[in-house]
GROMACS .gro file of C-alpha atoms in nm:
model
  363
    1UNK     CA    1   2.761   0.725   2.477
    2UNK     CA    2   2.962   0.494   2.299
    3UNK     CA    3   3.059   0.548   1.942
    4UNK     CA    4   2.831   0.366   1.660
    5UNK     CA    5   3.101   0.280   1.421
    6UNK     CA    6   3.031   0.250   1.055
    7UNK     CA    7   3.069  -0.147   1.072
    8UNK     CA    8   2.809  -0.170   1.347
    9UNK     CA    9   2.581   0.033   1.130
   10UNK     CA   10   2.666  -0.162   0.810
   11UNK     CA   11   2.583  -0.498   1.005
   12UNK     CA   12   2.244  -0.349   1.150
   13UNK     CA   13   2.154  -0.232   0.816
   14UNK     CA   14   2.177  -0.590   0.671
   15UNK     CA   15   1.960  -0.722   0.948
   16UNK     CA   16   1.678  -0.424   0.878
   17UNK     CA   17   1.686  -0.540   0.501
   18UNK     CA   18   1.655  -0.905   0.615
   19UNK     CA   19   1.373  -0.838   0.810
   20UNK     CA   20   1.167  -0.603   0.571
   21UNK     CA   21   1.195  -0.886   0.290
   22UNK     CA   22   0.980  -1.111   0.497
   23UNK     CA   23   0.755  -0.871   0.670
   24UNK     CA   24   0.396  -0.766   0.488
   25UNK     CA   25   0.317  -0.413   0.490
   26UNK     CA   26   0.098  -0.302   0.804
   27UNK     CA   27  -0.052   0.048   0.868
   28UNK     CA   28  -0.209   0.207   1.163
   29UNK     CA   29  -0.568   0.310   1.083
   30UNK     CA   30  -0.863   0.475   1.272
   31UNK     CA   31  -1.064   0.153   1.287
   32UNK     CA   32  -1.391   0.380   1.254
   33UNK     CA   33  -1.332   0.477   0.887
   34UNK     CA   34  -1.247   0.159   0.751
   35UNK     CA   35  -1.505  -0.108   0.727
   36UNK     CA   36  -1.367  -0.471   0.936
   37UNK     CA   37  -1.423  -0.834   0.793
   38UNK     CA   38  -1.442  -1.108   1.069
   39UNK     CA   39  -1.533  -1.435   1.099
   40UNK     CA   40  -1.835  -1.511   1.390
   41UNK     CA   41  -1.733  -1.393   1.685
   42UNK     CA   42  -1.650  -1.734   1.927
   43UNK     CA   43  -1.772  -1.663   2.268
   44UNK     CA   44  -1.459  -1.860   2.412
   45UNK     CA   45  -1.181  -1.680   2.242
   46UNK     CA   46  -1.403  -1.347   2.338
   47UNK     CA   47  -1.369  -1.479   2.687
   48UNK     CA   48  -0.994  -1.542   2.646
   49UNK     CA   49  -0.946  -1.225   2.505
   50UNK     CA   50  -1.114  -1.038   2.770
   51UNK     CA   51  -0.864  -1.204   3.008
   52UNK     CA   52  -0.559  -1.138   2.818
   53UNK     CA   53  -0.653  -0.785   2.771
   54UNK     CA   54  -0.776  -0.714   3.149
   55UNK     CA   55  -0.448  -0.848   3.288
   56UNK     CA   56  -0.213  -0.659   3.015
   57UNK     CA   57   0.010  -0.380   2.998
   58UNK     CA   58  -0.198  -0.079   3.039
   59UNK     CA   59  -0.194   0.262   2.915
   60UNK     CA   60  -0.024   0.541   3.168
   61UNK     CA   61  -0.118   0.888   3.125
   62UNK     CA   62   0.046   1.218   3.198
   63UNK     CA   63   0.046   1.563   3.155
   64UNK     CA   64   0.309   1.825   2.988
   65UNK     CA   65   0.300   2.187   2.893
   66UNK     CA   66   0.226   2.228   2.503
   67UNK     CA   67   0.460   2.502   2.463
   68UNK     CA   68   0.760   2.448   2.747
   69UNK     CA   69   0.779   2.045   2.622
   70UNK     CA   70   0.809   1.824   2.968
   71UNK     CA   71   0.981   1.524   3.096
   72UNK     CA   72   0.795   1.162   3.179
   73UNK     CA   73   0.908   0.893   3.385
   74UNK     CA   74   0.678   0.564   3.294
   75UNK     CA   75   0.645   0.349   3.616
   76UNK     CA   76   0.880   0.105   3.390
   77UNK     CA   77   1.191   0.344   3.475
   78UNK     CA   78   1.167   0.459   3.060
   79UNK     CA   79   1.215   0.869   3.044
   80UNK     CA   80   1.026   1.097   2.807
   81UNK     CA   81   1.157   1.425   2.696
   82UNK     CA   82   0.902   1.646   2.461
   83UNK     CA   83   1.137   1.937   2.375
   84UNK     CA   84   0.972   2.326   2.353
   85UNK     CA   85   0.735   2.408   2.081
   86UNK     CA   86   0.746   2.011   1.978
   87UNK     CA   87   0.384   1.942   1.944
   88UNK     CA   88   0.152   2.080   1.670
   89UNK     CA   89  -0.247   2.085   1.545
   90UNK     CA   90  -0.299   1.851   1.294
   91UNK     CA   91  -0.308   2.159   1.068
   92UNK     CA   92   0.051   2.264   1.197
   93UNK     CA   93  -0.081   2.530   1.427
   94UNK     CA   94   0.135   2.630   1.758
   95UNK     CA   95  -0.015   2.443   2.101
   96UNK     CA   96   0.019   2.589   2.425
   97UNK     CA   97  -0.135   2.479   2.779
   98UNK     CA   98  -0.169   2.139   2.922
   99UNK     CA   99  -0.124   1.852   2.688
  100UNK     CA  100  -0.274   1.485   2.777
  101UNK     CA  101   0.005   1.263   2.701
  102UNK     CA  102  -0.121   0.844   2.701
  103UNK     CA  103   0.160   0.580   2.679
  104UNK     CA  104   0.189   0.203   2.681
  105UNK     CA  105   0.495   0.004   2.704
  106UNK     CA  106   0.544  -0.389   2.665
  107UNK     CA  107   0.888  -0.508   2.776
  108UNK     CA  108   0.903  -0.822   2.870
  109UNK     CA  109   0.722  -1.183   2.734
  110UNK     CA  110   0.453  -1.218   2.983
  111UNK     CA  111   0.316  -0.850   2.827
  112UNK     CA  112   0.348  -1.017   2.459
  113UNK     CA  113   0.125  -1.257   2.541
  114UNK     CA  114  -0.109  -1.054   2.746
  115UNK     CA  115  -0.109  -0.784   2.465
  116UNK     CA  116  -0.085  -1.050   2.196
  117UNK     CA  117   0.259  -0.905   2.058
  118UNK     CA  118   0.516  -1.169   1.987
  119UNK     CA  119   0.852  -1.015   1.847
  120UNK     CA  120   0.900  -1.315   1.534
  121UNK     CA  121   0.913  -1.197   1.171
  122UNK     CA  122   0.649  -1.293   0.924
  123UNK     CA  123   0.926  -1.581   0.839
  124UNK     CA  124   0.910  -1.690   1.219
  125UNK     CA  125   1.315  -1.568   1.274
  126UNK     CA  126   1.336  -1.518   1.627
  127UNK     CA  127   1.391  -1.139   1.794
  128UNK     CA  128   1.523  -1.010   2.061
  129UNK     CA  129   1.338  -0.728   2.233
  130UNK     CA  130   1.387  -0.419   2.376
  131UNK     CA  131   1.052  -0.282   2.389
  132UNK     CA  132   0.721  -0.169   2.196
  133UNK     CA  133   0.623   0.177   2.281
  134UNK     CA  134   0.330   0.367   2.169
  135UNK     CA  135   0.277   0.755   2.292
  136UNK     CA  136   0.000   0.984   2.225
  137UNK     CA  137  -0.050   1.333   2.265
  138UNK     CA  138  -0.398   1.512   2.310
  139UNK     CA  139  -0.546   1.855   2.401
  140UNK     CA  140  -0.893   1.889   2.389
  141UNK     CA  141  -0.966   1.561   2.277
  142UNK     CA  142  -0.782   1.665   1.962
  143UNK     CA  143  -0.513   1.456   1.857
  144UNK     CA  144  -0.157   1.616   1.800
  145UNK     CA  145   0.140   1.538   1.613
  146UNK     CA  146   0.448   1.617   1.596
  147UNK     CA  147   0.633   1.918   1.449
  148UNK     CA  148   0.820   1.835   1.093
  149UNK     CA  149   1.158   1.851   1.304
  150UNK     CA  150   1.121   1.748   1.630
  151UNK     CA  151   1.062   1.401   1.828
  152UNK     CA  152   1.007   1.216   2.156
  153UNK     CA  153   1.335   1.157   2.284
  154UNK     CA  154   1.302   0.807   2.485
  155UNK     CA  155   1.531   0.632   2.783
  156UNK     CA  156   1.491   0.297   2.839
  157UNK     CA  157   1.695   0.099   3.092
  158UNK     CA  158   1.829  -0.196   2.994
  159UNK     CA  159   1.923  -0.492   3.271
  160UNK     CA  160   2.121  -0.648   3.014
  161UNK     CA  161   2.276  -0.513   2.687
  162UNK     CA  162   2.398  -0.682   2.374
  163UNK     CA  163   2.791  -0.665   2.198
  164UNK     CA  164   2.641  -0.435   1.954
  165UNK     CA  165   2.623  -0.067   1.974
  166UNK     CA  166   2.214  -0.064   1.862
  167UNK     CA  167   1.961  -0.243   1.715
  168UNK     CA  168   1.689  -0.136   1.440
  169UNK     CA  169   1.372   0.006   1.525
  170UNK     CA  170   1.064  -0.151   1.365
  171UNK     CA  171   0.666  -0.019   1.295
  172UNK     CA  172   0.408  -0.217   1.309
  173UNK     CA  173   0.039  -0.297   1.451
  174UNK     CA  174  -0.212  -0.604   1.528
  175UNK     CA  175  -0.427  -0.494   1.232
  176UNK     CA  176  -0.300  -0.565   0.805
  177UNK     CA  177  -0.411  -0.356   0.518
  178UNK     CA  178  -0.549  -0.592   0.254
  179UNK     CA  179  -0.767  -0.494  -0.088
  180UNK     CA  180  -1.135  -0.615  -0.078
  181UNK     CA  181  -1.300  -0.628  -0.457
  182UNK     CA  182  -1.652  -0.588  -0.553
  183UNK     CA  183  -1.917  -0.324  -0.670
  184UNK     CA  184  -2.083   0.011  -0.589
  185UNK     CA  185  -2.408   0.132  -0.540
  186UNK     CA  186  -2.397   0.200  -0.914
  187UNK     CA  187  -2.276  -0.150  -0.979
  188UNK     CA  188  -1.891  -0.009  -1.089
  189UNK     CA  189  -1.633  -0.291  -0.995
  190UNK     CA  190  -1.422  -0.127  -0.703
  191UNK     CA  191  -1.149  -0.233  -0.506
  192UNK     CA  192  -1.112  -0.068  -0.157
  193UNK     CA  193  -0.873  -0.117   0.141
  194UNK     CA  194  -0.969  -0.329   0.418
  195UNK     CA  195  -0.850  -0.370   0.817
  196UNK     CA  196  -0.799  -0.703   0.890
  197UNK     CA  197  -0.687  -0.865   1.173
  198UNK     CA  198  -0.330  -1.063   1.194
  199UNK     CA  199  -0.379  -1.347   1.371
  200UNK     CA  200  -0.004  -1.347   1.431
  201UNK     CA  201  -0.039  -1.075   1.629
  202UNK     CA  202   0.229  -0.785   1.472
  203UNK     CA  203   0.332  -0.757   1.098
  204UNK     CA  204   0.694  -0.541   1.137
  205UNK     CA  205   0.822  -0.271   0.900
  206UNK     CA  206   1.097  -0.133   0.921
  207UNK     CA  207   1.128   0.209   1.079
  208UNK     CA  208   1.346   0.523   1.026
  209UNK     CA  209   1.638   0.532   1.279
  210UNK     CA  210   1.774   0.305   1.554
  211UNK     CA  211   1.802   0.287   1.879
  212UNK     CA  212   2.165   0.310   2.077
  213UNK     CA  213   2.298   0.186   2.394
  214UNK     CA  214   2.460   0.420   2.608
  215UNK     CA  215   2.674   0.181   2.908
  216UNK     CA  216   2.751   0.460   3.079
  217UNK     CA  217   2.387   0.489   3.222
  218UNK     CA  218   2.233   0.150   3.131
  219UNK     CA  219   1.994   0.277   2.889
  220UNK     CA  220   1.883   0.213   2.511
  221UNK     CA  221   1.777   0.550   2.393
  222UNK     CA  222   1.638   0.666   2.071
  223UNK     CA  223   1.360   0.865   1.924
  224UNK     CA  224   0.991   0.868   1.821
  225UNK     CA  225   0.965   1.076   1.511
  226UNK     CA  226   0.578   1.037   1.484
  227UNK     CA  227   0.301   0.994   1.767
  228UNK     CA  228  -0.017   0.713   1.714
  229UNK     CA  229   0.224   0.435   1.601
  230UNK     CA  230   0.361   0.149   1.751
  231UNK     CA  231   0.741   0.140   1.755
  232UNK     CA  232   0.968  -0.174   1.882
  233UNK     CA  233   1.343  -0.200   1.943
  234UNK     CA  234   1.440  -0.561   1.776
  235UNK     CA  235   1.750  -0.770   1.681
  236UNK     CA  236   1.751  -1.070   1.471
  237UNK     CA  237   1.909  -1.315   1.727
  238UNK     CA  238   2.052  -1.486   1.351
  239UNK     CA  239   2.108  -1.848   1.553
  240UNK     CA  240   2.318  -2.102   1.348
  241UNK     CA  241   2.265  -2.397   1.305
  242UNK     CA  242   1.975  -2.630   1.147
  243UNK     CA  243   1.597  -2.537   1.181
  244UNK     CA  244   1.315  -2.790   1.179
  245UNK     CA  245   0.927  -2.712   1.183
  246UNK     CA  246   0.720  -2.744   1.505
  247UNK     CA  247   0.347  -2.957   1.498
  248UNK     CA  248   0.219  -2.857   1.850
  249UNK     CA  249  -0.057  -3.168   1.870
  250UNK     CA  250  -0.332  -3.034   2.179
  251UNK     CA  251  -0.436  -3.422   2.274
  252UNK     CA  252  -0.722  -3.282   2.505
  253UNK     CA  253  -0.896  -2.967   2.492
  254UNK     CA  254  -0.873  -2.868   2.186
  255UNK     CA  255  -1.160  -2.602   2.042
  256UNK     CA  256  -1.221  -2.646   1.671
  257UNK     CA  257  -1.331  -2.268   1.618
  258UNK     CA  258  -0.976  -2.160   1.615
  259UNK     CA  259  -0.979  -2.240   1.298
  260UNK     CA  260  -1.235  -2.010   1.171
  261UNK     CA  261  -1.174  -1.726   1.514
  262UNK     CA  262  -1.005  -1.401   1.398
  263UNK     CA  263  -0.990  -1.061   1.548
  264UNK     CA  264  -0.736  -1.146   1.791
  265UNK     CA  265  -0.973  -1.365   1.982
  266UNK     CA  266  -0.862  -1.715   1.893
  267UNK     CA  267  -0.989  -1.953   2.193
  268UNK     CA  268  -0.637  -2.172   2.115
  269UNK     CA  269  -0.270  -2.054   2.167
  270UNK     CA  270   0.027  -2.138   2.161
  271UNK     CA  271   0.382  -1.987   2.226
  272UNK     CA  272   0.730  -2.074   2.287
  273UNK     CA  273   0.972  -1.872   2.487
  274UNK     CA  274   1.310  -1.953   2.419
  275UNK     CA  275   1.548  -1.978   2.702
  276UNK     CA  276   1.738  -1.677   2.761
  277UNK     CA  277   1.582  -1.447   2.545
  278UNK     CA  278   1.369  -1.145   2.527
  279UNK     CA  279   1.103  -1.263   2.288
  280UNK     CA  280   0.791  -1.484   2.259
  281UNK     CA  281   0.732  -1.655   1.920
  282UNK     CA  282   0.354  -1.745   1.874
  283UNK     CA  283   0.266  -2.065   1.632
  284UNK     CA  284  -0.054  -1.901   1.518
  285UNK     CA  285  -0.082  -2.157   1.218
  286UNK     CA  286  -0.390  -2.382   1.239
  287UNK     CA  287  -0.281  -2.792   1.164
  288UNK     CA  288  -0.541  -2.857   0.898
  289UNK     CA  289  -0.787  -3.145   0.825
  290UNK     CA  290  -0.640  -3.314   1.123
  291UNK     CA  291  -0.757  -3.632   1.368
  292UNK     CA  292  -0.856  -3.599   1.752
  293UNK     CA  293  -0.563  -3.552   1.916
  294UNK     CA  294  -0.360  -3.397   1.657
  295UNK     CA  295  -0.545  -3.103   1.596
  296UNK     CA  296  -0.326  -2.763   1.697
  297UNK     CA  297  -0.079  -2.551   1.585
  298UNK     CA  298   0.283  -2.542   1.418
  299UNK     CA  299   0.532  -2.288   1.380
  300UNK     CA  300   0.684  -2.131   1.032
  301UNK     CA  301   0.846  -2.400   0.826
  302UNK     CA  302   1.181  -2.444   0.941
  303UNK     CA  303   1.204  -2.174   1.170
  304UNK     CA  304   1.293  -2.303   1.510
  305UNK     CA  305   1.655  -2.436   1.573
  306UNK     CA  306   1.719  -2.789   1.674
  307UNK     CA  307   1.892  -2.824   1.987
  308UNK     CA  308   1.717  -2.474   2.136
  309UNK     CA  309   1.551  -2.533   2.486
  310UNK     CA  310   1.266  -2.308   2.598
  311UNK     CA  311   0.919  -2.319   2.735
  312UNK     CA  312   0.573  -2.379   2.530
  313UNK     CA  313   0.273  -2.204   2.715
  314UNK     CA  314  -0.053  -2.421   2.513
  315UNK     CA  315  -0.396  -2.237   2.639
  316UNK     CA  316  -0.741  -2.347   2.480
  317UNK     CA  317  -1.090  -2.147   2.613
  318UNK     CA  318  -1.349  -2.420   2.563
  319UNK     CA  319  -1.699  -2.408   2.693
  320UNK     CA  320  -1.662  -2.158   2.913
  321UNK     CA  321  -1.369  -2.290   3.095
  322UNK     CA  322  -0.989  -2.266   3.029
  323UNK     CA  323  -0.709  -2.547   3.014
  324UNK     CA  324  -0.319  -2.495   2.956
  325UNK     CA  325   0.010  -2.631   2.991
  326UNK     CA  326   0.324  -2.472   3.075
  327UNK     CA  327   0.628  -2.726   2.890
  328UNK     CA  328   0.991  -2.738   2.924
  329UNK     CA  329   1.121  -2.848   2.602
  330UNK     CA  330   1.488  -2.899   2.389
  331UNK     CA  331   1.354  -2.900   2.062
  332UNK     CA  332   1.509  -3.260   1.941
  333UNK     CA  333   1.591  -3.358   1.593
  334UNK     CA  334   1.313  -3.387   1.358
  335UNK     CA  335   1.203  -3.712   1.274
  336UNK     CA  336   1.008  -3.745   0.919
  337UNK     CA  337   1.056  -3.375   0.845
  338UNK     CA  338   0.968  -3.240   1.146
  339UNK     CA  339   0.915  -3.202   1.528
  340UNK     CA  340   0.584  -3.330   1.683
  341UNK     CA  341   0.517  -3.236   2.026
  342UNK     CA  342   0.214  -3.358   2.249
  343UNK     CA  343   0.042  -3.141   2.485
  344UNK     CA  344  -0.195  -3.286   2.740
  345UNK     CA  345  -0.392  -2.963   2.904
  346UNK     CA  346  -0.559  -2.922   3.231
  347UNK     CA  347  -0.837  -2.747   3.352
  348UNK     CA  348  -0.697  -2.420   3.529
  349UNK     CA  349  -0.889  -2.076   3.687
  350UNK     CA  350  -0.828  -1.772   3.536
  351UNK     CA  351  -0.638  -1.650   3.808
  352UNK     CA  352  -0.382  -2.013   3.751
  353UNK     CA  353  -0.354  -1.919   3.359
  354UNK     CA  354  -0.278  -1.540   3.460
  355UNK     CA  355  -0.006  -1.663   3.671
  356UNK     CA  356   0.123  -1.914   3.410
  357UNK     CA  357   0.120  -1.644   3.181
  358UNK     CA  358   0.362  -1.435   3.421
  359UNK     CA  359   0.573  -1.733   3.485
  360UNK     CA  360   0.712  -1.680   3.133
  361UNK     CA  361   0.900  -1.410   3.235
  362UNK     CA  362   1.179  -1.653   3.364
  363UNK     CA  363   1.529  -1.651   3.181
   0.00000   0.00000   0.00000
C-alpha cells in the first residue's frame, strides 16, 4: 500500500474540519423509541417514494461464524473480513455459532437518488464519493456489536482513484436529532429529543479514521469501528472558481405539497449530477411564495460553480402520475444574482423515470 505521508494527512485533516463546520449533528436512532413529527402524509410523494425505494440498492445478507470471524464478498466486488472473537452481546458477552450478517452499499449516483443519499454538505460543497456502507450483525434476532478493539475490515475496488493517498470517512443518516418543548402529564415544562426527517437526505459528521488507497490492487480499504451506522468515503472536490445560486423554475407539473411533504416522501425533486464526478447534489430547498411557472427548487446560496456542466434530473408525482426531465446544462453566469433555469416536464411511466434515474450513472 502506498505510504500516507504526513502532508497528505495534514491536507485531509483540513478538509474533515471544513466539512464538520457546516454539517448539523445527526444520530442513528431506533425509530420505535423516539416519537416522529411529520407533516400529512401526500399520497404522491408516498407513491414516489415507494418507487425510489423498490428500485434501490438493497440489503445483501450473509452468514459468518461468531467465533472463527469470516470473509464477505458483496455482489459489488467490496470484501468483508470479521476477524476471530470480533463480535460481542450487547452486554460484552463472547458469541459463537452462525451470525446473520445484513449489508447495503450505494456506490454510484443512480443509488443516491434511488436511496435518497446525495453526497453535498449542509453548505451544498460538492463530494466526491467512494461509497456509503452500512453492516449489521445479528444472532438470534439480537443485535451485536462490536468488541472495544476490533472492526470490519472493508475492500472496495475503485475503477478510478484520486492523486491523494485517502479521503475522510464521514457518519451520518436520513433522520436529524432536534429538541421538541412542551409539558408533562403533570404539566412540568420538558424538552425532549425528537427524529425528524432531513429533507436533504444525509446530514454528515465526521467519522474516526480514513479510508486509503492501495494501487497495487485497485482498492480503497478502511475500517468500520462500529456496526448499525452509516459510514461514507468523501472528498471535498474544493473547485475554484466563482459560485452562483441555482432557481430550478418546474413550468409544468409542478405539485404544491412539496412544500409542506417531509419524511423523505417529497412528490418534487430535483438533482444535478455534475459531469465527471461521483456525486449527486439534491436542491431540496422549496422557492417560496412563488407564481405558476416559477414554483421549484434552488440549490445552497452560492454553491454551484459557474462554468460547471452536468445533468439536472427534475421529477414531480402529481395525481397519480409522474413527469420528469433529464437536462444537459453548463451552468452560465448569473444574471441578477443568480442562475434561473426552466424545466418543462413530461408525462413518463414508472418504468421511463426508473430508467432516467439509471441514466445518471453516465460520466
Amino acid at each position: 500500500m502506498k505510504s500516507f505521508s504526513l502532508l497528505t494527512w495534514g491536507g485531509l485533516c483540513i478538509a474533515a474540519l471544513s466539512f464538520t463546520s457546516c454539517s448539523k449533528e445527526a444520530k442513528l436512532q431506533d425509530q420505535n423509541k423516539l416519537a416522529v413529527t411529520a407533516a400529512e402524509d401526500d399520497p404522491d410523494g408516498a407513491m414516489l417514494a415507494k418507487l425510489l425505494q423498490q428500485n434501490g440498492p438493497q440489503y445483501e445478507f450473509f452468514k459468518v461464524d461468531g467465533k472463527q470471524g469470516g470473509r464477505i464478498k458483496t455482489k459489488q466486488g467490496s470484501v468483508y473480513t470479521f476477524s476471530p472473537n470480533s463480535l460481542t452481546t450487547q452486554s460484552g458477552g463472547p458469541v459463537s455459532g452462525t451470525v446473520d450478517i445484513v449489508i447495503k452499499e450505494i456506490l454510484k449516483p443512480s443509488s443516491m437518488i434511488f436511496a435518497s443519499r446525495p453526497t453535498a454538505t449542509n453548505g451544498g460543497a460538492q463530494l466526491t464519493s467512494y461509497g456509503e456502507f452500512f453492516v449489521r450483525a445479528t444472532q438470534g434476532g439480537q443485535d451485536l456489536k462490536l468488541r472495544a478493539d476490533s472492526a470490519v475490515a472493508v475492500q472496495v475496488p475503485v475503477a478510478k482513484r484520486p492523486a491523494q493517498d485517502g479521503v475522510p470517512m464521514w457518519g451520518g443518516d436520513t433522520s436529524v436529532i432536534i429538541t421538541t418543548s412542551g409539558y408533562n402529564d403533570l404539566n412540568q415544562p420538558v424538552t425532549i429529543p425528537v427524529a425528524a426527517s432531513a429533507n436533504q437526505g444525509v446530514s454528515w459528521n465526521a467519522a474516526p479514521g480514513f479510508a486509503l488507497f492501495n494501487g497495487t490492487n485497485g482498492t480503497l480499504n478502511f475500517r468500520l469501528d462500529s456496526l448499525m451506522a452509516w459510514r461514507n468515503c468523501d472528498a471535498l472536490t474544493n473547485l475554484p472558481g466563482p459560485k452562483t445560486t441555482v432557481l430550478g423554475y418546474f413550468t409544468n407539473f409542478y405539485n404544491p405539497a412539496t412544500q409542506t411533504s417531509y419524511g423523505g416522501e417529497e412528490p418534487c425533486m430535483l438533482f444535478f449530477k455534475p459531469a465527471g464526478v461521483n456525486t449527486v447534489v439534491k436542491l431540496y430547498n422549496v422557492i417560496l411564495n412563488a407564481p405558476v411557472g416559477r414554483q421549484g427548487l434552488l440549490s445552497y446560496q452560492n454553491s454551484v460553480p459557474i462554468g460547471q456542466s452536468g445533468t439536472f434530473l427534475a421529477i414531480t408525482a402529481l395525481n397519480g402520475n409522474f413527469f420528469a426531465q433529464k437536462l444537459p446544462v453548463t451552468i452560465p453566469s448569473p444574471s441578477g444574482g443568480f442562475v434561473g433555469i426552466n424545466f418543462t416536464l413530461a408525462p413518463v411511466t414508472p418504468a421511463a423515470l426508473v430508467s432516467l434515474i439509471q441514466s445518471m450513472d453516465t460520466p
